[in-house]
Tab-separated table of C-alpha atoms in Angstrom:
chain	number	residue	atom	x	y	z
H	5	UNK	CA	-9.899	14.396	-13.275
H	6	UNK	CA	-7.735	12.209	-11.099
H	7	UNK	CA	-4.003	12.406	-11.697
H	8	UNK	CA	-0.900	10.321	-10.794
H	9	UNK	CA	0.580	11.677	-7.739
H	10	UNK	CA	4.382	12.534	-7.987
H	11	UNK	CA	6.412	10.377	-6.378
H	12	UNK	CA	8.048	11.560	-2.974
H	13	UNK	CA	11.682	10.470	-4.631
H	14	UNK	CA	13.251	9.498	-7.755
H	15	UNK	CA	11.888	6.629	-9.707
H	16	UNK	CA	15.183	5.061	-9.611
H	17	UNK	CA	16.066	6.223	-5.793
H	18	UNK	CA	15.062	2.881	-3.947
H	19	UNK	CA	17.401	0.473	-6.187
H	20	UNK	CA	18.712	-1.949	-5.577
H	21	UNK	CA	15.612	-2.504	-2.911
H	22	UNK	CA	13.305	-2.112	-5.465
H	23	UNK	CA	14.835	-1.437	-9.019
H	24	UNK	CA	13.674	1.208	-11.624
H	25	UNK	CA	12.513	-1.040	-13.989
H	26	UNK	CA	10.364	-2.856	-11.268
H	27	UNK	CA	8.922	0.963	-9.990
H	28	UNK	CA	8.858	1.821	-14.371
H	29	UNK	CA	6.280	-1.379	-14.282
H	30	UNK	CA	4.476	-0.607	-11.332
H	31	UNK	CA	4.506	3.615	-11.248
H	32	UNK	CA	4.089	4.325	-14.869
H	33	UNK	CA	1.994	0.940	-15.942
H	34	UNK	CA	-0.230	-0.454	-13.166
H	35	UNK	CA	-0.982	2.815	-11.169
H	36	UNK	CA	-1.374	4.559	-14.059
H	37	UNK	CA	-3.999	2.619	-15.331
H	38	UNK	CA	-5.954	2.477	-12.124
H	39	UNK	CA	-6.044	6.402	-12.458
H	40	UNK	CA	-7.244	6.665	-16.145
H	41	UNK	CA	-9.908	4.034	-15.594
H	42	UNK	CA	-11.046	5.737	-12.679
H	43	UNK	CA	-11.575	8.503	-14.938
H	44	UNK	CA	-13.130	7.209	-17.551
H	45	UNK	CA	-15.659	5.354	-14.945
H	46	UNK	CA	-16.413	8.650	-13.090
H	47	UNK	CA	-16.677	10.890	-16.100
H	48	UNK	CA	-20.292	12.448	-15.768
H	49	UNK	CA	-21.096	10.703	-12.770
H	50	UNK	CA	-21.595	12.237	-9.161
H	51	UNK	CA	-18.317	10.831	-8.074
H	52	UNK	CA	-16.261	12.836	-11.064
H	53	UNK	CA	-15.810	15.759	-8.412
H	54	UNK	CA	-15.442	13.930	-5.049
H	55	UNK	CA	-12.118	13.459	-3.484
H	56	UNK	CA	-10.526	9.924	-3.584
H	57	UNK	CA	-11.122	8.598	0.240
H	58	UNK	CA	-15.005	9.919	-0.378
H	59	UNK	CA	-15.575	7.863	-3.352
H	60	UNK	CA	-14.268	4.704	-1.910
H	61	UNK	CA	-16.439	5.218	1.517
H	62	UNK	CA	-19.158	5.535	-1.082
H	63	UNK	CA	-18.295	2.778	-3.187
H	64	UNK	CA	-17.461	0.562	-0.705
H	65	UNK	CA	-19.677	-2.958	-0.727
H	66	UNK	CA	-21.750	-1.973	-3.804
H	67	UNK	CA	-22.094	-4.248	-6.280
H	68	UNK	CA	-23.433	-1.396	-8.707
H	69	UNK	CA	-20.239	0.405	-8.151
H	70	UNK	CA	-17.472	-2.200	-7.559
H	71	UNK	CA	-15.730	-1.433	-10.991
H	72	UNK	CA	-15.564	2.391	-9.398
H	73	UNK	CA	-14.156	1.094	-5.912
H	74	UNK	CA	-11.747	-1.151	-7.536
H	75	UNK	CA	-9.527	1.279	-9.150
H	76	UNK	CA	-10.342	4.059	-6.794
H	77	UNK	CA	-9.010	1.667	-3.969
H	78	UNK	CA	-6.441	0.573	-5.755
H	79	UNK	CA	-5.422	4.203	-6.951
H	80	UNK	CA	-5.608	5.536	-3.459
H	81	UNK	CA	-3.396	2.535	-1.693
H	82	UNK	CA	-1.053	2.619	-4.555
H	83	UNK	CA	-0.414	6.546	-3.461
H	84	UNK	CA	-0.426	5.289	0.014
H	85	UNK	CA	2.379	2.823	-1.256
H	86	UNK	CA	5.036	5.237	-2.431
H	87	UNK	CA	5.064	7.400	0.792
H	88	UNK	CA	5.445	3.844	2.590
H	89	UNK	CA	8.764	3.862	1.197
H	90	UNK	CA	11.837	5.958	1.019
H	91	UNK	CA	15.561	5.370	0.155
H	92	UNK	CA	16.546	5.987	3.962
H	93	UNK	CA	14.040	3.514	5.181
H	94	UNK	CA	14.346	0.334	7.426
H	95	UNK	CA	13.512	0.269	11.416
H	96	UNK	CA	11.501	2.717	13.220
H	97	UNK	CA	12.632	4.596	15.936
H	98	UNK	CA	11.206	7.267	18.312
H	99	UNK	CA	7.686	7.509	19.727
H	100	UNK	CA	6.363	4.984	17.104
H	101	UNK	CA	8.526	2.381	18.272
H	102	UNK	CA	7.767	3.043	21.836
H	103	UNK	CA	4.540	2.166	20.663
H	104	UNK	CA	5.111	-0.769	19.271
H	105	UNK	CA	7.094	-2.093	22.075
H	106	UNK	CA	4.727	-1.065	24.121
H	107	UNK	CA	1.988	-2.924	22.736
H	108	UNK	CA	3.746	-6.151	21.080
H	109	UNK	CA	6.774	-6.032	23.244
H	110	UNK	CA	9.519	-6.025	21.012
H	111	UNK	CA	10.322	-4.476	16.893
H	112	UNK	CA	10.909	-8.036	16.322
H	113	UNK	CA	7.884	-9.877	17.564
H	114	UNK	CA	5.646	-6.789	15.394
H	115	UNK	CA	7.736	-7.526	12.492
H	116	UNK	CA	7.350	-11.002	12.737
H	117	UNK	CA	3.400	-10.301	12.613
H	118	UNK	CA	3.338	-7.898	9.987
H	119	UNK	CA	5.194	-10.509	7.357
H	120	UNK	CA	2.901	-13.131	8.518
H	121	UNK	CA	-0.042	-10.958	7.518
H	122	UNK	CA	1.512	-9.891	3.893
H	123	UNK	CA	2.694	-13.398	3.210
H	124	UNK	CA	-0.469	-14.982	4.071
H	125	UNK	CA	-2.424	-12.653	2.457
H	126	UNK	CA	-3.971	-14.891	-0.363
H	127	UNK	CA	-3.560	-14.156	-3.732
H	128	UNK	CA	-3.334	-9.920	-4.448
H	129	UNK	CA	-3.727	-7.653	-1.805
H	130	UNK	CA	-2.098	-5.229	1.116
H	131	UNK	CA	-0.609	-5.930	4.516
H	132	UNK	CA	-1.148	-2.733	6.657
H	133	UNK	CA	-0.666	-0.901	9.623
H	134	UNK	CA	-3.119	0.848	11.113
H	135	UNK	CA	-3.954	2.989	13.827
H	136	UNK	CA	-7.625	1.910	14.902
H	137	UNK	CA	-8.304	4.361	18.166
H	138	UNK	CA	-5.805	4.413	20.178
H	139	UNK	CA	-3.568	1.111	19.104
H	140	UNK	CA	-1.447	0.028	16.176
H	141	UNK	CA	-3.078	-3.067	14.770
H	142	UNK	CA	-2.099	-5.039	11.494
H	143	UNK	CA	-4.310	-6.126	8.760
H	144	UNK	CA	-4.697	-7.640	5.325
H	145	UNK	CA	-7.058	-6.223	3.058
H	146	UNK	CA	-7.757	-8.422	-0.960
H	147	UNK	CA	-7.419	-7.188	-3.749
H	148	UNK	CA	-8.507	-3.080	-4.069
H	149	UNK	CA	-10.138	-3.150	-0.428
H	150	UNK	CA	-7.881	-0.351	1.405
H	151	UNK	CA	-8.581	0.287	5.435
H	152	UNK	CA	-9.930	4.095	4.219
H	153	UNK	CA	-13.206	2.363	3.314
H	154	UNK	CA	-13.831	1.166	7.275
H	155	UNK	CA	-12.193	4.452	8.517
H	156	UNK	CA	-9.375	3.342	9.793
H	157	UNK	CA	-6.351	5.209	9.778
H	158	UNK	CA	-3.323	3.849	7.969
H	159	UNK	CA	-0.079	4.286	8.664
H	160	UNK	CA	1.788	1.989	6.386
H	161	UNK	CA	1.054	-0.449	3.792
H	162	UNK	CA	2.813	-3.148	1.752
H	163	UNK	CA	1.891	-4.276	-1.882
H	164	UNK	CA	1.518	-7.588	-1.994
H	165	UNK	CA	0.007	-8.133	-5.530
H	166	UNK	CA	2.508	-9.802	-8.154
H	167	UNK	CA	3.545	-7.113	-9.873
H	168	UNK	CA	4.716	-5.336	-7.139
H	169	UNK	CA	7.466	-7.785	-6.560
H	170	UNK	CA	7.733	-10.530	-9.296
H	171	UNK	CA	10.309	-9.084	-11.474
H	172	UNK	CA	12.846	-8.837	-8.595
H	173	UNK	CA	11.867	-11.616	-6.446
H	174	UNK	CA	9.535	-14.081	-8.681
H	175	UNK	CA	7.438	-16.160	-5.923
H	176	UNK	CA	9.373	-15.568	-3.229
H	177	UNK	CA	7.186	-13.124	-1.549
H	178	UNK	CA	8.850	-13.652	2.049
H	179	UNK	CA	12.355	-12.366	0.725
H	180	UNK	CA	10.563	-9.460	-1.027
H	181	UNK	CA	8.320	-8.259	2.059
H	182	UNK	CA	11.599	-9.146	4.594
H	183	UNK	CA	13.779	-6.567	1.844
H	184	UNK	CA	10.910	-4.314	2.142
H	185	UNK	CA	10.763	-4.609	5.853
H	186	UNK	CA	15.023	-3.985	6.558
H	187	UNK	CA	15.462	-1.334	3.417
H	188	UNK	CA	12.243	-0.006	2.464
H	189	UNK	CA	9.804	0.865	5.211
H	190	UNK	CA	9.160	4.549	6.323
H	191	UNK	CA	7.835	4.191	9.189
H	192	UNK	CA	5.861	7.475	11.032
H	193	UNK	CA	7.463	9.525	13.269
């Protein structure tokens, strides 16, 4: 059986970023239910006793088995979600930055790239960053589709579905993923 991971902080730690009642919603209501249907749809089925990132790989473009991907992809980015944040976050700094300079010349210009991917992201989905090889790319994956299904490493994700900001921010997604951006973010080392 699948369980809710515990989250790396608090539930109430990233306020006034992102407010308890907002991670209440989203932790305890919309992640949880990915996780107990996952359950119920693997019960008795060769997928019950494979790990998370295997079942999606598995899953992955089959129409037989999209119900399965869809919460397993959404269970697994939602994890990958809460360790994308942290109380202290904001700008990176060290070798990851020198990376991103590096390759898109400034923090700003990369930023500036990542929003426009979660903010034209249509309808629910994730804006990532990945490590594909050797370079830090950014991508937008719909609905429950998660960059573990291609095998591509991510290294941090933003939620971009409704719930994960509408109580805080309504429609204005760009505030939300800019807050996210400056307060949020916890960036790799």
């Amino acid at each position: 059986m699948f369980e809710m991971v515990k989250l790396p902080y608090p539930i109430e730690a990233l306020s006034p970023y992102m407010p308890k009642e907002t991670m209440e919603f989203h932790y305890g209501k919309h992640y949880k239910t990915y996780v107990d249907t996952l359950n119920k749809l693997v019960e008795g089925t060769e997928f019950a006793s494979m790990p998370l990132e295997e079942i999606i790989r598995r899953t992955y473009g089959k129409a037989e088995y999209q119900a399965i991907f869809n919460n397993a992809g959404q269970a697994w980015n939602h994890q990958f979600f809460w360790t994308s944040m942290s109380p202290e976050g904001g700008r990176p700094s060290g070798r990851f930055l020198e990376k991103v300079v590096a390759q898109y010349g400034s923090y700003d210009k990369f930023k500036e790239e990542l929003k426009n991917a979660a903010l034209t992201q249509f309808g629910s989905g994730w804006a990532w960053v990945v490590e594909d090889g050797n370079e830090l790319k950014i991508m937008k994956t719909a609905n429950a589709d998660t960059p573990v299904a291609r095998g591509i490493k991510p290294l941090l994700c933003i939620d971009v579905w409704e719930h994960a900001y509408y109580l805080d921010f309504q429609n204005r997604r760009a505030d939300y993923v800019e807050s996210f951006l400056e307060h949020l973010a916890r960036w790799p080392e």
